[in-house]
Coordinates of C-alpha atoms and ligand atoms in Angstrom, one line a residue:
M1 CA 0.0 0.0 0.0
E2 CA 1.3 3.5 -0.9
L3 CA 1.7 5.7 2.1
N4 CA -0.4 8.5 0.6
Q5 CA -3.3 6.0 0.4
V6 CA -3.0 5.0 4.1
K7 CA -5.9 5.7 6.4
A8 CA -4.7 4.5 9.7
V9 CA -5.8 4.3 13.3
I10 CA -2.9 4.5 15.7
T11 CA -3.4 3.6 19.3
G12 CA -1.0 5.3 21.7
G13 CA -0.7 7.7 18.8
V14 CA -0.2 10.9 20.8
S15 CA 3.2 10.0 22.3
G16 CA 6.5 8.3 21.6
L17 CA 6.5 5.6 18.9
G18 CA 2.9 6.0 18.0
L19 CA 3.2 9.8 17.4
A20 CA 6.3 9.2 15.3
V21 CA 4.3 6.8 13.1
A22 CA 1.6 9.4 12.8
R23 CA 4.1 12.1 11.7
H24 CA 5.6 9.7 9.2
I25 CA 2.3 8.8 7.6
V26 CA 1.0 12.3 7.5
A27 CA 4.2 13.7 6.0
A28 CA 3.9 11.1 3.2
G29 CA 0.3 12.2 2.5
G30 CA -1.7 9.7 4.5
A31 CA -4.3 10.3 7.1
V32 CA -4.4 9.2 10.8
A33 CA -6.8 8.8 13.7
L34 CA -5.1 8.7 17.0
L35 CA -6.7 6.6 19.7
D36 CA -5.4 7.3 23.2
V37 CA -6.4 8.2 26.7
N38 CA -4.2 11.4 27.0
D39 CA -6.5 14.3 25.8
D40 CA -3.9 17.0 26.3
K41 CA -1.3 15.2 24.2
G42 CA -4.1 14.3 21.7
A43 CA -5.0 18.0 21.2
A44 CA -1.3 18.9 20.8
A45 CA -0.7 16.1 18.3
V46 CA -3.7 17.2 16.2
A47 CA -2.6 20.8 16.3
E48 CA 0.8 19.8 15.1
L49 CA -0.3 17.3 12.4
G50 CA -3.2 19.4 10.9
T51 CA -6.3 18.4 9.1
K52 CA -5.1 14.9 8.2
A53 CA -5.1 13.9 11.9
H54 CA -8.0 13.2 14.3
Y55 CA -8.1 12.2 17.9
F56 CA -10.6 9.9 19.6
R57 CA -10.3 9.4 23.3
T58 CA -10.3 5.6 23.5
D59 CA -9.2 3.1 26.2
V60 CA -8.0 0.1 24.2
T61 CA -9.2 -2.3 26.9
S62 CA -12.8 -1.3 26.3
E63 CA -14.6 -3.4 23.6
E64 CA -17.4 -0.9 23.2
A65 CA -15.2 2.1 23.0
V66 CA -12.9 0.5 20.4
V67 CA -15.7 -0.7 18.2
A68 CA -17.4 2.8 18.4
N69 CA -14.2 4.8 17.8
L70 CA -12.9 2.6 15.0
K71 CA -16.2 3.3 13.2
A72 CA -15.9 7.0 14.0
A73 CA -12.3 7.0 12.8
S74 CA -13.2 5.2 9.6
E75 CA -15.9 7.9 8.9
A76 CA -13.5 10.7 9.7
L77 CA -10.8 9.2 7.5
G78 CA -13.1 8.1 4.6
G79 CA -12.2 4.5 5.2
L80 CA -9.7 2.4 7.2
N81 CA -6.9 0.3 5.7
A82 CA -4.2 0.3 8.5
A83 CA -4.3 -0.3 12.3
I84 CA -1.2 0.3 14.3
S85 CA -1.2 -0.6 18.0
C86 CA 1.3 1.3 20.0
A87 CA -0.7 1.8 23.2
G88 CA 1.2 0.2 26.1
I89 CA 2.3 0.4 29.7
L90 CA 5.4 -0.9 31.5
G91 CA 3.8 -2.8 34.4
A92 CA 7.3 -3.2 36.0
G93 CA 7.8 -5.0 39.2
R94 CA 9.3 -8.2 40.7
V95 CA 7.0 -11.2 41.2
L96 CA 8.3 -11.3 44.7
G97 CA 8.6 -7.6 45.5
K98 CA 10.5 -6.1 48.6
E99 CA 7.3 -5.6 50.5
A100 CA 5.0 -8.3 49.1
P101 CA 4.4 -10.4 46.0
M102 CA 3.2 -8.5 43.0
P103 CA -0.5 -7.8 43.2
L104 CA -2.4 -9.9 40.6
K105 CA -4.0 -6.7 39.4
T106 CA -0.6 -5.3 38.2
F107 CA 0.0 -8.4 36.1
A108 CA -3.6 -8.5 34.8
T109 CA -3.7 -4.7 33.9
T110 CA -0.4 -5.0 32.0
V111 CA -1.7 -8.0 30.0
M112 CA -5.1 -6.2 29.6
V113 CA -3.6 -3.1 28.0
N114 CA -0.7 -4.5 26.0
L115 CA -2.1 -7.8 24.8
V116 CA -5.9 -7.7 25.2
G117 CA -5.9 -4.1 23.9
S118 CA -3.9 -5.1 20.8
F119 CA -6.2 -8.0 20.2
N120 CA -9.3 -5.8 20.7
V121 CA -8.1 -3.2 18.1
A122 CA -6.9 -5.9 15.6
K123 CA -10.3 -7.7 15.6
G124 CA -12.3 -4.5 15.4
A125 CA -10.1 -3.1 12.6
A126 CA -10.2 -6.4 10.6
D127 CA -14.0 -6.5 11.0
L128 CA -14.1 -3.1 9.2
M129 CA -11.3 -3.8 6.7
Q130 CA -12.9 -7.0 5.4
H131 CA -15.5 -4.8 3.6
N132 CA -12.9 -2.7 1.8
A133 CA -12.6 -3.0 -2.0
P134 CA -9.6 -5.3 -2.7
G135 CA -6.4 -3.6 -4.0
E136 CA -3.5 -5.3 -5.7
D137 CA -3.1 -8.9 -4.6
G138 CA -6.5 -8.6 -3.1
E139 CA -5.1 -6.5 -0.3
R140 CA -7.7 -4.9 2.1
G141 CA -5.6 -3.7 5.0
V142 CA -2.6 -4.1 7.3
I143 CA -2.4 -4.5 11.1
V144 CA 0.8 -3.7 12.9
N145 CA 1.3 -4.6 16.5
T146 CA 4.1 -3.4 18.8
A147 CA 5.7 -6.0 21.0
S148 CA 9.2 -5.6 22.6
I149 CA 12.4 -7.5 22.7
A150 CA 11.3 -8.2 26.3
A151 CA 9.0 -10.8 24.7
F152 CA 12.1 -12.8 24.0
E153 CA 14.6 -12.0 26.8
G154 CA 12.6 -10.3 29.6
Q155 CA 14.6 -8.9 32.5
I156 CA 14.0 -9.4 36.2
G157 CA 11.0 -7.1 36.9
Q158 CA 9.5 -7.7 33.5
A159 CA 7.4 -10.8 34.0
A160 CA 4.1 -9.0 33.4
Y161 CA 5.4 -6.9 30.5
S162 CA 7.2 -9.8 28.8
A163 CA 4.1 -12.0 29.2
S164 CA 2.0 -9.4 27.6
K165 CA 4.4 -8.8 24.7
G166 CA 5.0 -12.5 24.2
G167 CA 1.3 -12.8 23.7
V168 CA 1.4 -10.1 21.0
V169 CA 4.2 -12.0 19.2
A170 CA 2.3 -15.3 19.5
M171 CA -1.0 -14.1 18.1
T172 CA 0.7 -12.5 15.0
L173 CA 0.9 -15.7 12.9
P174 CA -2.5 -17.2 13.6
M175 CA -4.2 -13.8 12.9
A176 CA -2.2 -13.5 9.6
R177 CA -3.2 -17.0 8.6
E178 CA -6.9 -16.3 9.4
F179 CA -7.0 -12.9 7.7
A180 CA -5.3 -14.2 4.6
R181 CA -8.9 -15.0 3.4
I182 CA -9.8 -11.3 3.6
G183 CA -6.5 -9.9 2.3
V184 CA -5.4 -8.3 5.6
R185 CA -1.8 -8.7 6.7
V186 CA -0.7 -8.9 10.3
M187 CA 2.8 -7.9 11.4
T188 CA 4.5 -7.1 14.7
V189 CA 7.5 -4.9 15.5
A190 CA 9.6 -5.7 18.5
P191 CA 11.5 -2.6 19.4
G192 CA 14.7 -2.6 21.5
V193 CA 15.2 0.5 23.7
F194 CA 13.9 3.7 22.1
H195 CA 14.1 7.2 23.2
T196 CA 10.5 8.1 24.2
P197 CA 8.6 9.5 27.2
M198 CA 8.5 5.9 28.5
V199 CA 12.3 6.0 29.1
E200 CA 12.7 9.7 29.8
G201 CA 12.2 9.3 33.6
M202 CA 15.2 7.0 33.8
P203 CA 18.2 8.0 35.9
E204 CA 21.2 9.2 33.8
N205 CA 23.4 6.2 34.8
V206 CA 20.8 3.7 33.8
Y207 CA 20.3 5.6 30.5
Q208 CA 24.1 5.5 29.8
S209 CA 24.3 1.8 30.7
L210 CA 21.5 1.0 28.3
C211 CA 23.2 2.9 25.5
A212 CA 26.4 1.0 26.1
Q213 CA 24.6 -2.3 25.9
V214 CA 23.6 -1.7 22.3
P215 CA 26.3 -3.2 20.0
Y216 CA 25.7 -0.9 17.1
P217 CA 24.8 1.9 17.0
S218 CA 25.5 2.4 20.7
R219 CA 22.5 4.6 21.5
L220 CA 18.8 4.3 22.0
G221 CA 16.6 4.0 19.0
K222 CA 15.0 7.0 17.5
P223 CA 11.2 7.0 17.2
E224 CA 11.6 7.8 13.5
E225 CA 13.5 4.6 13.1
F226 CA 10.5 2.7 14.5
A227 CA 8.1 4.7 12.2
A228 CA 10.2 4.0 9.2
T229 CA 9.9 0.2 10.0
V230 CA 6.1 0.5 10.2
A231 CA 6.0 2.4 6.9
F232 CA 8.1 -0.3 5.3
I233 CA 5.7 -2.9 6.6
L234 CA 2.7 -1.0 5.2
Q235 CA 4.3 -0.7 1.8
N236 CA 5.8 -4.2 1.4
R237 CA 2.9 -6.7 0.8
Y238 CA 5.1 -9.8 1.1
L239 CA 5.7 -9.1 4.8
N240 CA 3.1 -11.0 6.7
G241 CA 2.8 -13.1 9.9
E242 CA 6.2 -12.2 11.3
T243 CA 7.8 -10.2 14.1
I244 CA 10.7 -7.9 13.2
R245 CA 13.2 -6.9 15.9
V246 CA 14.5 -3.3 15.6
D247 CA 17.2 -3.1 18.3
G248 CA 20.8 -2.4 17.2
A249 CA 21.5 -6.1 18.1
I250 CA 21.0 -5.6 21.8
R251 CA 20.1 -8.7 23.8
L252 CA 18.7 -7.7 27.3
Q253 CA 20.6 -9.1 30.3
P254 CA 18.9 -10.6 33.3
K255 CA 19.0 -7.1 35.0
Ligands
NAD1 N1 10.2 3.1 24.2 C1 10.7 1.9 24.2 O1 11.9 1.7 24.4 C2 9.9 0.6 23.8 C3 10.6 -0.6 23.7 C4 9.8 -1.7 23.3 C5 8.5 -1.6 23.2 N2 7.8 -0.4 23.4 C6 6.4 -0.4 23.2 O2 6.0 0.6 22.3 C7 4.8 1.1 22.5 C8 4.8 2.6 22.6 O3 5.7 3.0 23.7 P1 6.3 4.4 23.8 O4 7.7 4.3 24.3 O5 5.9 5.3 22.7 O6 5.4 4.9 25.1 P2 4.6 6.2 25.5 O7 4.3 6.1 26.9 O8 5.3 7.4 25.0 O9 3.2 6.0 24.7 C9 2.3 5.1 25.0 C10 0.9 5.7 24.8 O10 -0.1 4.7 25.1 C11 -1.1 5.3 25.7 N3 -1.9 4.4 26.5 C12 -1.6 3.7 27.6 N4 -2.6 3.0 28.0 C13 -3.6 3.1 27.1 C14 -4.9 2.6 27.0 N5 -5.4 1.7 27.9 N6 -5.7 2.9 25.9 C15 -5.2 3.8 25.0 N7 -4.0 4.3 25.1 C16 -3.2 4.0 26.1 C17 -0.5 6.4 26.6 O11 -1.4 7.4 26.9 C18 0.6 6.9 25.7 O12 0.2 8.0 24.9 C19 4.3 0.4 23.9 O13 3.5 -0.7 23.5 C20 5.6 -0.1 24.4 O14 5.4 -1.2 25.3 C21 8.5 0.7 23.7

């Protein structure tokens, strides 16, 4: 799909990696609807991106809200052919914390936002996309999820986060297989460590140590590098059912 034809919903689209994707698509002539729960950042993103961008306050864990706002987004964009899930939370914490074991709610909330939320958006988007007119190769749409390299080598304190991201990786192939019938591709990106608001609160020594752990280039990823990967996925129809690591060859250590 050409980027200037893209009509995309982007969850988590008002910040970090999702906002970088929105900027990339709009700069290439496409249109975006940002689904997020941060109204202030939503307003700022729309003000920056202009008339090709819309914001719909949406909690990705709500089935009703996602169905309603995917429909609203599709109406605002004049169709929907891409859904990119970037909404996510860290849910950090040891299983056996200093004070007490991790509350089950911490684990469940992390899985709910990162995994169930991505599923919720993918199924709702595919439900709309199946009615699109088929393009070349019968293509009707593309779904891109965001996992993490913590899906593969989660650190101490990442049991909940890794479980949620591992689920995102695992559902990629079965969804791609199922949606082949309707011409909808499903791909996942597993970022390494990127410079976004999610990592900005980090102490300087932790930040420097993270940079040093990246073999090449020895720095954090730039959100535009994530966005360029998503754009490549949207454009390359032969990419389907796979997870791409974008990580400068880092392999996370136990801690
Ligand atoms: N930054 C990194 O280094 C990194 C590495 C690997 C994976 N990731 C993943 O990339 C994605 C984007 O991360 P980021 O660094 O841009 O973070 P970010 O915090 O800048 O953006 C995440 C966005 O998700 C939104 N969000 C949170 N819960 C939501 C909900 N229930 N419904 C709707 N929106 C919700 C937040 O409001 C925020 O705007 C996340 O899934 C994250 O796990 C990030």
